[in-house]
CSV table of C-alpha atoms in Angstrom, one decimal:
chain,number,residue,atom,x,y,z
O,1323,UNK,CA,18.6,-3.6,25.0
O,1324,UNK,CA,18.7,-3.3,21.2
O,1325,UNK,CA,16.2,-1.2,19.3
O,1326,UNK,CA,15.2,-2.0,15.8
O,1327,UNK,CA,15.3,1.2,13.7
O,1328,UNK,CA,13.1,1.7,10.6
O,1329,UNK,CA,15.4,0.8,7.7
O,1330,UNK,CA,15.4,2.2,4.1
O,1331,UNK,CA,13.7,-0.7,2.3
O,1332,UNK,CA,13.6,1.0,-1.1
O,1333,UNK,CA,15.7,3.4,-3.2
O,1334,UNK,CA,16.3,6.4,-0.9
O,1335,UNK,CA,12.9,6.3,0.9
O,1336,UNK,CA,12.8,8.7,3.8
O,1337,UNK,CA,9.7,7.6,5.7
O,1338,UNK,CA,7.1,4.8,6.1
O,1339,UNK,CA,3.8,4.2,7.8
O,1340,UNK,CA,3.4,1.5,10.5
O,1341,UNK,CA,0.4,-0.5,9.2
O,1342,UNK,CA,0.2,-3.7,11.3
O,1343,UNK,CA,2.3,-5.1,14.1
O,1344,UNK,CA,2.8,-8.8,13.7
O,1345,UNK,CA,4.0,-9.3,17.3
O,1346,UNK,CA,3.1,-8.0,20.7
O,1347,UNK,CA,4.9,-7.3,23.9
O,1348,UNK,CA,6.2,-10.4,25.5
O,1349,UNK,CA,6.5,-12.5,22.3
O,1350,UNK,CA,9.6,-14.5,21.8
O,1351,UNK,CA,11.0,-14.0,18.3
O,1352,UNK,CA,14.0,-15.3,16.3
O,1353,UNK,CA,16.1,-13.5,13.7
O,1354,UNK,CA,14.2,-13.0,10.4
O,1355,UNK,CA,10.8,-13.4,12.1
O,1356,UNK,CA,8.3,-10.9,10.6
O,1357,UNK,CA,7.6,-8.2,13.2
O,1358,UNK,CA,5.7,-5.5,11.4
O,1359,UNK,CA,4.1,-4.5,8.1
O,1360,UNK,CA,4.9,-1.0,6.8
O,1361,UNK,CA,3.7,1.0,3.9
O,1362,UNK,CA,6.4,2.9,2.0
O,1363,UNK,CA,6.0,5.4,-0.8
O,1364,UNK,CA,5.9,2.4,-3.1
O,1365,UNK,CA,4.3,-0.6,-1.5
O,1366,UNK,CA,3.5,-2.7,1.6
O,1367,UNK,CA,6.6,-4.3,3.0
O,1368,UNK,CA,7.0,-6.9,5.8
O,1369,UNK,CA,10.1,-6.3,7.9
O,1370,UNK,CA,12.0,-9.2,9.5
O,1371,UNK,CA,13.7,-8.8,12.9
O,1372,UNK,CA,17.5,-8.5,12.9
O,1373,UNK,CA,17.5,-9.5,16.6
O,1374,UNK,CA,16.4,-12.5,18.6
O,1375,UNK,CA,14.8,-12.2,22.0
O,1376,UNK,CA,11.7,-10.9,23.7
O,1377,UNK,CA,9.6,-8.0,22.5
O,1378,UNK,CA,9.8,-5.5,25.4
O,1379,UNK,CA,8.2,-2.5,23.7
O,1380,UNK,CA,6.4,-1.3,20.5
O,1381,UNK,CA,7.7,2.2,20.1
O,1382,UNK,CA,5.4,3.4,17.3
O,1383,UNK,CA,1.6,2.9,17.1
O,1384,UNK,CA,-0.1,1.6,14.0
O,1385,UNK,CA,-1.1,4.2,11.5
O,1386,UNK,CA,1.8,6.6,12.3
O,1387,UNK,CA,4.3,7.7,9.7
O,1388,UNK,CA,7.9,7.9,10.9
O,1389,UNK,CA,11.3,8.8,9.4
O,1390,UNK,CA,13.8,6.2,8.4
O,1391,UNK,CA,16.2,5.6,11.3
O,1392,UNK,CA,13.5,6.0,14.0
O,1393,UNK,CA,13.4,3.2,16.6
O,1394,UNK,CA,10.2,1.3,16.2
O,1395,UNK,CA,10.5,-1.8,18.4
O,1396,UNK,CA,12.7,-2.8,21.4
O,1397,UNK,CA,13.9,-6.4,21.6
O,1398,UNK,CA,15.9,-8.1,24.3
O,1399,UNK,CA,15.9,-10.0,27.6
O,1400,UNK,CA,13.1,-8.9,30.0
O,1401,UNK,CA,15.5,-9.4,32.9
O,1402,UNK,CA,17.7,-6.5,31.6
O,1403,UNK,CA,14.7,-4.2,31.8
O,1404,UNK,CA,14.3,-4.9,35.6
O,1405,UNK,CA,18.0,-4.4,36.4
O,1406,UNK,CA,18.6,-1.3,34.3
O,1407,UNK,CA,17.5,2.0,35.8
O,1408,UNK,CA,14.6,3.0,33.6
O,1409,UNK,CA,15.2,6.7,33.8
O,1410,UNK,CA,18.6,6.2,32.2
O,1411,UNK,CA,17.3,4.1,29.2
O,1412,UNK,CA,14.0,6.0,28.9
O,1413,UNK,CA,14.1,9.7,29.6
O,1414,UNK,CA,10.4,9.9,29.0
O,1415,UNK,CA,9.8,7.7,32.1
O,1416,UNK,CA,11.8,10.3,34.1
O,1417,UNK,CA,9.3,12.9,33.0
O,1418,UNK,CA,6.5,10.6,34.1
O,1419,UNK,CA,8.1,10.2,37.6
O,1420,UNK,CA,8.3,14.0,38.0
O,1421,UNK,CA,4.7,14.3,36.9
O,1422,UNK,CA,3.8,11.7,39.5
O,1423,UNK,CA,5.7,13.6,42.2
O,1424,UNK,CA,3.8,16.8,41.4
O,1425,UNK,CA,0.5,14.9,41.4
O,1426,UNK,CA,1.2,13.2,44.7
O,1427,UNK,CA,2.2,16.5,46.4
O,1428,UNK,CA,-0.9,18.2,45.1
O,1429,UNK,CA,-3.0,15.4,46.6
O,1430,UNK,CA,-1.2,15.7,49.9
O,1431,UNK,CA,0.5,12.3,49.6
O,1432,UNK,CA,4.2,12.9,50.2
O,1433,UNK,CA,5.1,9.2,49.5
O,1434,UNK,CA,3.9,9.5,45.9
O,1435,UNK,CA,7.1,10.9,44.6
O,1436,UNK,CA,9.2,7.9,45.7
O,1437,UNK,CA,8.4,5.4,42.9
O,1438,UNK,CA,6.1,4.1,40.3
O,1439,UNK,CA,3.0,2.0,41.1
O,1440,UNK,CA,3.5,-1.7,41.6
O,1441,UNK,CA,0.0,-2.8,40.7
O,1442,UNK,CA,-2.2,-1.4,37.9
O,1443,UNK,CA,-5.7,-2.7,37.1
O,1444,UNK,CA,-5.9,-2.0,33.3
O,1445,UNK,CA,-9.3,-3.6,33.1
O,1446,UNK,CA,-10.6,-0.4,34.8
O,1447,UNK,CA,-10.3,2.6,32.5
O,1448,UNK,CA,-10.5,5.0,35.4
O,1449,UNK,CA,-7.4,3.5,37.0
O,1450,UNK,CA,-5.3,4.5,34.1
O,1451,UNK,CA,-6.9,7.9,33.6
O,1452,UNK,CA,-8.8,6.7,30.4
O,1453,UNK,CA,-12.3,7.0,29.3
O,1454,UNK,CA,-14.7,4.9,27.2
O,1455,UNK,CA,-13.3,6.3,24.0
O,1456,UNK,CA,-9.7,5.3,24.5
O,1457,UNK,CA,-8.1,2.4,22.7
O,1458,UNK,CA,-7.6,-1.1,24.1
O,1459,UNK,CA,-4.1,-0.4,25.5
O,1460,UNK,CA,-3.1,-3.3,27.7
O,1461,UNK,CA,-6.6,-4.6,28.2
O,1462,UNK,CA,-6.6,-8.2,29.4
O,1463,UNK,CA,-9.2,-10.9,29.5
O,1464,UNK,CA,-11.3,-10.8,32.6
O,1465,UNK,CA,-9.7,-13.8,34.2
O,1466,UNK,CA,-6.2,-12.4,34.1
O,1467,UNK,CA,-6.9,-9.7,36.8
O,1468,UNK,CA,-4.6,-6.8,37.4
O,1469,UNK,CA,-1.0,-6.8,36.1
O,1470,UNK,CA,2.0,-6.6,38.4
O,1471,UNK,CA,5.5,-5.4,37.8
O,1472,UNK,CA,8.7,-5.3,39.9
O,1473,UNK,CA,9.3,-2.4,42.2
O,1474,UNK,CA,12.0,0.1,41.2
O,1475,UNK,CA,12.9,1.0,44.8
O,1476,UNK,CA,11.1,3.0,47.4
O,1477,UNK,CA,7.5,2.8,48.6
O,1478,UNK,CA,4.5,2.5,46.3
O,1479,UNK,CA,2.5,5.7,45.7
O,1480,UNK,CA,-0.3,6.0,48.2
O,1481,UNK,CA,-2.3,8.1,45.8
O,1482,UNK,CA,-4.4,6.6,43.1
O,1483,UNK,CA,-4.5,9.9,41.3
O,1484,UNK,CA,-0.7,9.9,41.3
O,1485,UNK,CA,-0.6,6.5,39.7
O,1486,UNK,CA,-3.1,7.6,37.1
O,1487,UNK,CA,-1.1,10.7,36.3
O,1488,UNK,CA,2.1,8.7,36.0
O,1489,UNK,CA,0.5,6.3,33.6
O,1490,UNK,CA,-1.0,9.1,31.5
O,1491,UNK,CA,2.3,11.1,31.2
O,1492,UNK,CA,4.4,8.0,30.4
O,1493,UNK,CA,2.0,7.1,27.5
O,1494,UNK,CA,1.9,10.7,26.3
O,1495,UNK,CA,5.6,11.2,26.1
O,1496,UNK,CA,6.7,7.7,24.9
O,1497,UNK,CA,8.1,7.8,21.3
O,1498,UNK,CA,5.3,7.9,18.9
O,1499,UNK,CA,2.8,7.7,21.7
O,1500,UNK,CA,3.5,4.0,22.3
O,1501,UNK,CA,3.5,2.6,25.8
O,1502,UNK,CA,6.6,1.1,27.3
O,1503,UNK,CA,7.1,-2.6,27.7
O,1504,UNK,CA,6.5,-2.3,31.4
O,1505,UNK,CA,3.0,-1.0,30.8
O,1506,UNK,CA,1.7,-3.0,27.9
O,1507,UNK,CA,1.7,-6.6,28.9
O,1508,UNK,CA,-1.3,-8.0,27.1
O,1509,UNK,CA,-2.1,-11.0,24.9
O,1510,UNK,CA,-3.6,-8.5,22.4
O,1511,UNK,CA,-1.5,-6.3,20.0
O,1512,UNK,CA,-0.9,-3.0,21.8
O,1513,UNK,CA,-2.8,0.0,20.4
O,1514,UNK,CA,-1.2,3.1,21.9
O,1515,UNK,CA,-3.6,5.8,23.3
O,1516,UNK,CA,-4.0,9.0,21.5
O,1517,UNK,CA,-1.1,11.5,22.1
O,1518,UNK,CA,-1.7,14.1,24.7
O,1519,UNK,CA,-0.4,16.7,22.3
O,1520,UNK,CA,-3.6,16.2,20.2
O,1521,UNK,CA,-6.6,18.2,21.4
O,1522,UNK,CA,-9.7,16.1,21.1
O,1523,UNK,CA,-13.3,17.0,20.9
O,1524,UNK,CA,-16.1,14.5,21.9
O,1525,UNK,CA,-16.5,13.6,18.2
O,1526,UNK,CA,-12.8,12.7,17.9
O,1527,UNK,CA,-12.7,10.2,20.8
O,1528,UNK,CA,-11.4,6.9,19.5
O,1529,UNK,CA,-13.7,3.9,19.5
O,1530,UNK,CA,-12.6,0.7,21.3
O,1531,UNK,CA,-11.4,-1.8,18.7
O,1532,UNK,CA,-8.5,-4.1,18.2
O,1533,UNK,CA,-5.9,-3.4,15.4
O,1534,UNK,CA,-7.2,-6.1,13.0
O,1535,UNK,CA,-10.7,-4.6,13.4
O,1536,UNK,CA,-9.5,-1.1,12.7
O,1537,UNK,CA,-7.6,-2.3,9.6
O,1538,UNK,CA,-10.7,-4.1,8.3
O,1539,UNK,CA,-12.8,-1.0,8.9
O,1540,UNK,CA,-10.3,1.1,7.0
O,1541,UNK,CA,-10.2,-1.3,4.1
O,1542,UNK,CA,-14.0,-1.5,3.9
O,1543,UNK,CA,-14.5,2.2,4.4
O,1544,UNK,CA,-16.6,1.9,7.5
O,1545,UNK,CA,-16.5,4.7,10.1
O,1546,UNK,CA,-16.1,3.0,13.5
O,1547,UNK,CA,-17.8,5.9,15.3
O,1548,UNK,CA,-21.0,5.2,13.5
O,1549,UNK,CA,-21.3,1.6,14.8
O,1550,UNK,CA,-23.0,0.2,17.8
O,1551,UNK,CA,-20.4,-1.9,19.7
O,1552,UNK,CA,-21.3,-5.5,20.5
O,1553,UNK,CA,-18.0,-6.7,21.9
O,1554,UNK,CA,-16.6,-6.9,25.5
O,1555,UNK,CA,-16.3,-3.6,27.4
O,1556,UNK,CA,-18.1,-1.8,24.6
O,1557,UNK,CA,-15.6,-2.6,21.8
O,1558,UNK,CA,-16.3,-2.9,18.1
O,1559,UNK,CA,-15.9,-6.4,16.7
O,1560,UNK,CA,-15.1,-7.7,13.3
O,1561,UNK,CA,-18.8,-8.8,12.9
O,1562,UNK,CA,-19.9,-5.2,13.6
O,1563,UNK,CA,-17.7,-3.9,10.8
O,1564,UNK,CA,-18.5,-6.6,8.4
O,1565,UNK,CA,-22.2,-6.2,9.0
O,1566,UNK,CA,-22.0,-2.5,8.3
O,1567,UNK,CA,-20.1,-3.0,5.1
O,1568,UNK,CA,-22.7,-5.5,4.0
O,1569,UNK,CA,-25.4,-2.9,4.3
O,1570,UNK,CA,-26.0,-2.6,8.0
O,1571,UNK,CA,-26.5,1.2,7.9
O,1572,UNK,CA,-23.0,2.4,8.9
O,1573,UNK,CA,-21.6,5.6,7.6
O,1574,UNK,CA,-19.2,5.1,4.8
O,1575,UNK,CA,-15.9,6.8,4.1
O,1576,UNK,CA,-15.5,9.0,1.0
O,1577,UNK,CA,-13.9,6.4,-1.2
O,1578,UNK,CA,-17.0,4.3,-1.0
O,1579,UNK,CA,-19.2,5.8,-3.7
O,1580,UNK,CA,-21.0,2.6,-4.8
O,1581,UNK,CA,-24.2,3.7,-3.0
O,1582,UNK,CA,-24.1,7.3,-4.4
O,1583,UNK,CA,-27.5,8.3,-5.8
O,1584,UNK,CA,-29.5,5.6,-3.9
O,1585,UNK,CA,-32.4,7.2,-2.1
O,1586,UNK,CA,-31.7,7.8,1.6
O,1587,UNK,CA,-28.0,6.9,1.3
O,1588,UNK,CA,-25.2,9.5,1.4
O,1589,UNK,CA,-21.7,8.3,0.3
O,1590,UNK,CA,-20.0,10.1,3.1
O,1591,UNK,CA,-22.5,9.3,5.9
O,1592,UNK,CA,-24.0,12.7,5.8
O,1593,UNK,CA,-20.8,14.7,6.2
O,1594,UNK,CA,-20.4,17.8,4.0
O,1595,UNK,CA,-16.7,17.1,3.5
O,1596,UNK,CA,-14.0,14.9,4.9
O,1597,UNK,CA,-10.2,14.9,4.7
O,1598,UNK,CA,-7.9,12.0,3.9
O,1599,UNK,CA,-4.1,12.3,4.5
O,1600,UNK,CA,-1.9,12.1,1.3
O,1601,UNK,CA,0.8,9.5,2.1
O,1602,UNK,CA,2.5,6.3,1.1
O,1603,UNK,CA,1.9,5.0,-2.4
O,1604,UNK,CA,-0.5,7.7,-3.3
O,1605,UNK,CA,1.9,10.5,-2.3
O,1606,UNK,CA,4.7,8.9,-4.4
O,1607,UNK,CA,2.3,8.5,-7.3
O,1608,UNK,CA,1.3,12.1,-7.2
O,1609,UNK,CA,4.9,13.4,-7.1
O,1610,UNK,CA,6.0,11.0,-9.9
O,1611,UNK,CA,3.2,12.0,-12.2
O,1612,UNK,CA,3.8,15.7,-11.5
O,1613,UNK,CA,7.5,15.4,-12.2
O,1614,UNK,CA,6.9,13.5,-15.4
O,1615,UNK,CA,4.1,15.7,-16.8
O,1616,UNK,CA,6.1,18.9,-16.3
O,1617,UNK,CA,9.6,17.7,-17.4
O,1618,UNK,CA,8.9,15.5,-20.4
O,1619,UNK,CA,7.0,17.1,-23.3
O,1620,UNK,CA,4.2,14.5,-23.9
O,1621,UNK,CA,2.8,13.7,-27.4
O,1622,UNK,CA,-0.2,11.3,-27.6
O,1623,UNK,CA,-1.3,9.5,-30.7
O,1624,UNK,CA,-4.3,7.3,-31.2
O,1625,UNK,CA,-5.3,4.4,-33.5
O,1626,UNK,CA,-8.5,2.3,-33.6
O,1627,UNK,CA,-8.0,-1.2,-34.7
O,1628,UNK,CA,-10.0,-4.4,-35.5
O,1629,UNK,CA,-8.9,-6.9,-32.9
O,1630,UNK,CA,-11.3,-9.7,-33.8
O,1631,UNK,CA,-8.4,-12.1,-34.8
O,1632,UNK,CA,-6.7,-11.4,-31.5
O,1633,UNK,CA,-9.8,-12.2,-29.6
O,1634,UNK,CA,-10.1,-15.5,-31.6
O,1635,UNK,CA,-6.4,-16.3,-30.8
O,1636,UNK,CA,-7.0,-15.7,-27.1
O,1637,UNK,CA,-9.9,-18.3,-27.2
O,1638,UNK,CA,-7.7,-20.8,-28.9
O,1639,UNK,CA,-4.9,-20.3,-26.4
O,1640,UNK,CA,-7.2,-20.8,-23.5
O,1641,UNK,CA,-8.1,-24.2,-24.9
O,1642,UNK,CA,-4.5,-25.3,-25.1
O,1643,UNK,CA,-3.2,-27.6,-22.3
O,1644,UNK,CA,-0.1,-25.5,-21.5
O,1645,UNK,CA,-2.2,-22.3,-20.9
O,1646,UNK,CA,-4.8,-23.9,-18.7
O,1647,UNK,CA,-3.1,-22.9,-15.5
O,1648,UNK,CA,-2.6,-19.2,-16.4
O,1649,UNK,CA,-4.8,-16.3,-17.4
O,1650,UNK,CA,-4.8,-15.6,-21.1
O,1651,UNK,CA,-6.2,-12.2,-22.2
O,1652,UNK,CA,-5.8,-9.7,-25.1
O,1653,UNK,CA,-3.3,-7.8,-22.8
O,1654,UNK,CA,-0.9,-10.8,-23.1
O,1655,UNK,CA,-1.0,-10.5,-26.9
O,1656,UNK,CA,-0.6,-6.7,-26.7
O,1657,UNK,CA,2.5,-7.1,-24.5
O,1658,UNK,CA,4.1,-9.5,-26.9
O,1659,UNK,CA,3.3,-7.1,-29.8
O,1660,UNK,CA,5.0,-4.2,-28.0
O,1661,UNK,CA,8.1,-6.2,-27.4
O,1662,UNK,CA,8.3,-7.2,-31.0
O,1663,UNK,CA,7.6,-3.7,-32.3
O,1664,UNK,CA,10.5,-2.3,-30.3
O,1665,UNK,CA,12.9,-4.2,-32.5
O,1666,UNK,CA,12.1,-1.7,-35.3
O,1667,UNK,CA,11.8,1.3,-33.1
O,1668,UNK,CA,14.4,1.0,-30.2
O,1669,UNK,CA,13.9,4.7,-29.2
O,1670,UNK,CA,10.6,3.6,-27.5
O,1671,UNK,CA,12.7,1.5,-25.1
O,1672,UNK,CA,15.2,4.3,-24.3
O,1673,UNK,CA,15.4,7.1,-21.7
O,1674,UNK,CA,16.4,10.7,-21.8
O,1675,UNK,CA,19.1,11.3,-19.1
O,1676,UNK,CA,18.8,15.0,-18.6
O,1677,UNK,CA,21.6,15.2,-16.1
O,1678,UNK,CA,24.1,13.6,-18.5
O,1679,UNK,CA,22.5,15.0,-21.6
O,1680,UNK,CA,22.4,11.5,-23.1
O,1681,UNK,CA,19.8,9.2,-24.5
O,1682,UNK,CA,20.2,5.8,-22.9
O,1683,UNK,CA,19.1,2.8,-25.1
O,1684,UNK,CA,18.1,-0.3,-23.2
O,1685,UNK,CA,19.1,-3.7,-24.6
O,1686,UNK,CA,16.4,-5.4,-22.5
O,1687,UNK,CA,12.7,-4.7,-21.9
O,1688,UNK,CA,11.4,-4.5,-18.3
O,1689,UNK,CA,7.7,-4.3,-19.1
O,1690,UNK,CA,5.6,-2.4,-16.6
O,1691,UNK,CA,1.9,-3.0,-16.1
O,1692,UNK,CA,0.1,-0.2,-14.3
O,1693,UNK,CA,-2.2,-1.5,-11.6
O,1694,UNK,CA,-4.7,0.4,-9.5
O,1695,UNK,CA,-4.8,-0.7,-5.9
O,1696,UNK,CA,-6.7,0.6,-2.8
O,1697,UNK,CA,-3.4,2.4,-1.8
O,1698,UNK,CA,-2.8,4.1,-5.1
O,1699,UNK,CA,-1.3,3.4,-8.6
O,1700,UNK,CA,1.7,1.0,-8.7
O,1701,UNK,CA,3.6,-0.1,-11.8
O,1702,UNK,CA,5.4,-3.4,-11.2
O,1703,UNK,CA,7.4,-4.7,-14.2
O,1704,UNK,CA,8.3,-8.0,-15.7
O,1705,UNK,CA,12.1,-8.2,-15.9
O,1706,UNK,CA,13.5,-9.1,-19.3
O,1707,UNK,CA,10.1,-9.6,-20.8
O,1708,UNK,CA,11.7,-9.7,-24.3
O,1709,UNK,CA,13.4,-12.9,-23.5
O,1710,UNK,CA,10.3,-14.7,-22.2
O,1711,UNK,CA,8.0,-17.0,-24.2
O,1712,UNK,CA,4.3,-16.4,-24.4
O,1713,UNK,CA,3.5,-18.9,-21.7
O,1714,UNK,CA,6.3,-17.5,-19.5
O,1715,UNK,CA,5.0,-14.0,-20.0
O,1716,UNK,CA,1.5,-15.2,-19.0
O,1717,UNK,CA,2.9,-16.7,-15.8
O,1718,UNK,CA,4.8,-13.6,-15.0
O,1719,UNK,CA,1.7,-11.5,-15.5
O,1720,UNK,CA,-0.3,-13.7,-13.1
O,1721,UNK,CA,2.2,-13.4,-10.3
O,1722,UNK,CA,2.6,-9.7,-10.9
O,1723,UNK,CA,-1.2,-8.9,-10.7
O,1724,UNK,CA,-1.8,-11.2,-7.7
O,1725,UNK,CA,1.0,-9.5,-5.7
O,1726,UNK,CA,-0.2,-6.0,-6.7
O,1727,UNK,CA,-3.8,-6.7,-5.7
O,1728,UNK,CA,-2.6,-7.8,-2.2
O,1729,UNK,CA,-0.6,-4.6,-2.0
O,1730,UNK,CA,2.6,-6.5,-1.5
O,1731,UNK,CA,4.6,-5.5,-4.5
O,1732,UNK,CA,8.2,-4.9,-3.4
O,1733,UNK,CA,10.2,-1.8,-4.4
O,1734,UNK,CA,12.6,-3.9,-6.5
O,1735,UNK,CA,9.7,-5.1,-8.6
O,1736,UNK,CA,8.7,-1.5,-9.4
O,1737,UNK,CA,12.2,-0.2,-10.2
O,1738,UNK,CA,14.1,-0.3,-13.5
O,1739,UNK,CA,11.1,-0.3,-15.8
O,1740,UNK,CA,11.7,0.6,-19.5
O,1741,UNK,CA,8.1,0.7,-21.0
O,1742,UNK,CA,4.6,0.6,-19.5
O,1743,UNK,CA,1.2,-0.6,-20.6
O,1744,UNK,CA,-1.9,0.8,-18.8
O,1745,UNK,CA,-5.1,-1.2,-19.3
O,1746,UNK,CA,-8.1,1.1,-18.9
O,1747,UNK,CA,-10.3,-1.3,-21.0
O,1748,UNK,CA,-11.1,-3.3,-17.8
O,1749,UNK,CA,-13.2,-0.3,-16.8
O,1750,UNK,CA,-15.0,-0.2,-20.1
O,1751,UNK,CA,-13.1,3.0,-21.0
O,1752,UNK,CA,-12.3,3.5,-24.7
O,1753,UNK,CA,-8.8,5.0,-24.1
O,1754,UNK,CA,-7.0,8.0,-22.6
O,1755,UNK,CA,-3.9,10.2,-22.6
O,1756,UNK,CA,-1.5,8.4,-20.2
O,1757,UNK,CA,1.4,10.1,-18.4
O,1758,UNK,CA,4.8,8.5,-19.0
O,1759,UNK,CA,6.2,6.6,-16.0
O,1760,UNK,CA,9.4,8.4,-14.7
O,1761,UNK,CA,12.6,6.9,-16.0
O,1762,UNK,CA,10.9,5.8,-19.3
O,1763,UNK,CA,10.0,7.4,-22.6
O,1764,UNK,CA,6.7,5.9,-23.6
O,1765,UNK,CA,3.5,4.4,-22.3
O,1766,UNK,CA,0.7,2.6,-24.2
O,1767,UNK,CA,-3.0,2.9,-23.1
O,1768,UNK,CA,-5.1,-0.2,-24.0
O,1769,UNK,CA,-8.8,0.6,-24.3
O,1770,UNK,CA,-11.9,-1.6,-24.1
O,1771,UNK,CA,-12.6,-4.1,-26.9
O,1772,UNK,CA,-16.2,-3.6,-28.0
O,1773,UNK,CA,-18.5,-5.2,-30.6
O,1774,UNK,CA,-19.4,-2.6,-33.2
O,1775,UNK,CA,-20.0,-2.1,-36.9
O,1776,UNK,CA,-16.7,-2.1,-39.0
O,1777,UNK,CA,-16.0,-1.8,-42.7
O,1778,UNK,CA,-14.2,-5.0,-43.7
O,1779,UNK,CA,-12.2,-5.1,-47.0
O,1780,UNK,CA,-12.1,-8.6,-48.5
O,1781,UNK,CA,-9.2,-10.1,-50.5
O,1782,UNK,CA,-10.9,-9.1,-53.8
O,1783,UNK,CA,-11.2,-5.5,-52.6
O,1784,UNK,CA,-14.9,-5.6,-51.9
O,1785,UNK,CA,-16.1,-3.9,-48.8
O,1786,UNK,CA,-18.7,-5.1,-46.4
O,1787,UNK,CA,-20.2,-3.9,-43.1
O,1788,UNK,CA,-19.7,-6.4,-40.3
O,1789,UNK,CA,-19.8,-6.6,-36.5
O,1790,UNK,CA,-16.2,-6.8,-35.2
O,1791,UNK,CA,-14.2,-6.5,-32.0
O,1792,UNK,CA,-12.7,-3.0,-32.0
O,1793,UNK,CA,-10.5,-1.2,-29.6
O,1794,UNK,CA,-8.4,2.0,-29.4
O,1795,UNK,CA,-4.7,2.2,-28.6
O,1796,UNK,CA,-3.1,5.5,-27.4
O,1797,UNK,CA,0.6,6.0,-27.2
O,1798,UNK,CA,2.2,8.8,-25.2
O,1799,UNK,CA,5.9,9.4,-25.8
O,1800,UNK,CA,8.7,11.8,-24.8
O,1801,UNK,CA,9.0,14.2,-27.8
O,1802,UNK,CA,12.5,15.3,-26.8
O,1803,UNK,CA,14.0,12.4,-28.5
O,1804,UNK,CA,11.1,10.4,-30.1
O,1805,UNK,CA,9.8,12.3,-33.0
O,1806,UNK,CA,6.4,11.8,-34.6
O,1807,UNK,CA,7.7,9.4,-37.3
O,1808,UNK,CA,9.2,7.0,-34.7
O,1809,UNK,CA,6.2,7.1,-32.4
O,1810,UNK,CA,3.8,6.6,-35.3
O,1811,UNK,CA,5.8,3.7,-36.7
O,1812,UNK,CA,5.8,1.9,-33.3
O,1813,UNK,CA,2.1,2.4,-32.8
O,1814,UNK,CA,1.3,1.2,-36.3
O,1815,UNK,CA,3.4,-1.9,-35.8
O,1816,UNK,CA,1.6,-2.8,-32.6
O,1817,UNK,CA,-1.8,-2.2,-34.3
O,1818,UNK,CA,-0.9,-4.5,-37.2
O,1819,UNK,CA,0.0,-7.4,-34.8
O,1820,UNK,CA,-3.2,-6.8,-32.9
O,1821,UNK,CA,-5.2,-6.8,-36.1
O,1822,UNK,CA,-3.5,-9.9,-37.5
O,1823,UNK,CA,-1.4,-11.8,-34.8
O,1824,UNK,CA,0.2,-13.9,-37.6
O,1825,UNK,CA,2.0,-10.8,-38.8
O,1826,UNK,CA,4.2,-11.1,-35.7
O,1827,UNK,CA,6.3,-13.6,-37.7
O,1828,UNK,CA,7.5,-10.7,-39.8
O,1829,UNK,CA,9.3,-9.0,-36.8
């Protein structure tokens, strides 16, 4: 029976987190059907199935990080599972059988060691050795009744405790803590029970909730343990989570600081401290920024510019028919200005290849736009931005930002960048000292445009104090091969276009 192993979906990625299973045990799938959503060190990725058949087992639970090459799902013909000795294809089940034998002998039931149970009532937590705090593994609707499976030879165990022990051990030793296809036969996505290797205290017991509800709670920052369940069998529902997120009094996770300072509300639900695993996109971001900051000597230069004419141009473009279906912003004009300014300073669009001891000049511009997402910072880039018209660039930006916000930017869209813009102005921040994206030589920080007094010089040389739109640009560049003259010239050219967009005709 074929097993689908976690592939390398990026450039040398070594691990990924199982985020959401799109199928459940018993589903019939075809080749290229989406079976799981994973989070790599770069993005969320949906994996299609390379096999067609029936899902017989989900081998890794949601939320677990596994190495590339690890089997994550078993797909095949269910009939094969009933004809193949399970102990040969699944060594973990053999361990479960031995555990059942020991349990049966201790209970004085000599027949218990002969086989696995033929009938399991999963609607009763006690029958599977579970308690109230365990996940909804194999739980069925009330009208389905107990599940049955084929005998594997020999008599059924006469001891209920032996059956319970067998079930517990099989779940504990299954790869990744997942249940086998013979156990999980539910119309709900399987949520494997907590591994027996993890010691649990009463406060650590998992709350009953389906995978979509758990994901919603994670995204909204709601602690499931703080909720009062209203669903069947004491499970937490989507409405419970949504109500808590809307102000129902649930404890919030540390990233939710919107209520900080409000009387009677603690941002972490009263906890003195919490811990959050560093993984996925955030882990890759941290490593990339560390490598860049301590390998490339950064220099940052600043310029404050009057962008009133750019703001006026943006308003005129919004009124044009061809721009009505796309978002037009000052960032669009800045991106175009950067591409044009690189014609006079190509070093900005180059890269220091330390291994080869060469400077690589790029004849194309893959323009990256840094985007903050709930999973960390990502920098997707617009391929060949220098060859696009203004309307095409606007369309590309729209697609790029929409995909990034959904967390579905693919690794290919984040590789091969040559220059990056980070827009901190959307947060009302004046500017900053950005860190160069690995593989590039410069990054431009775009600050907030604010109305403030500005000295304006007229054509006759007279000066007047006026209220203008003003913003600050900050350029960080690799000082190994971009000296101050080149960095300053590029920044000055970008500033001149932002001050007077008509000057772009000179480049």
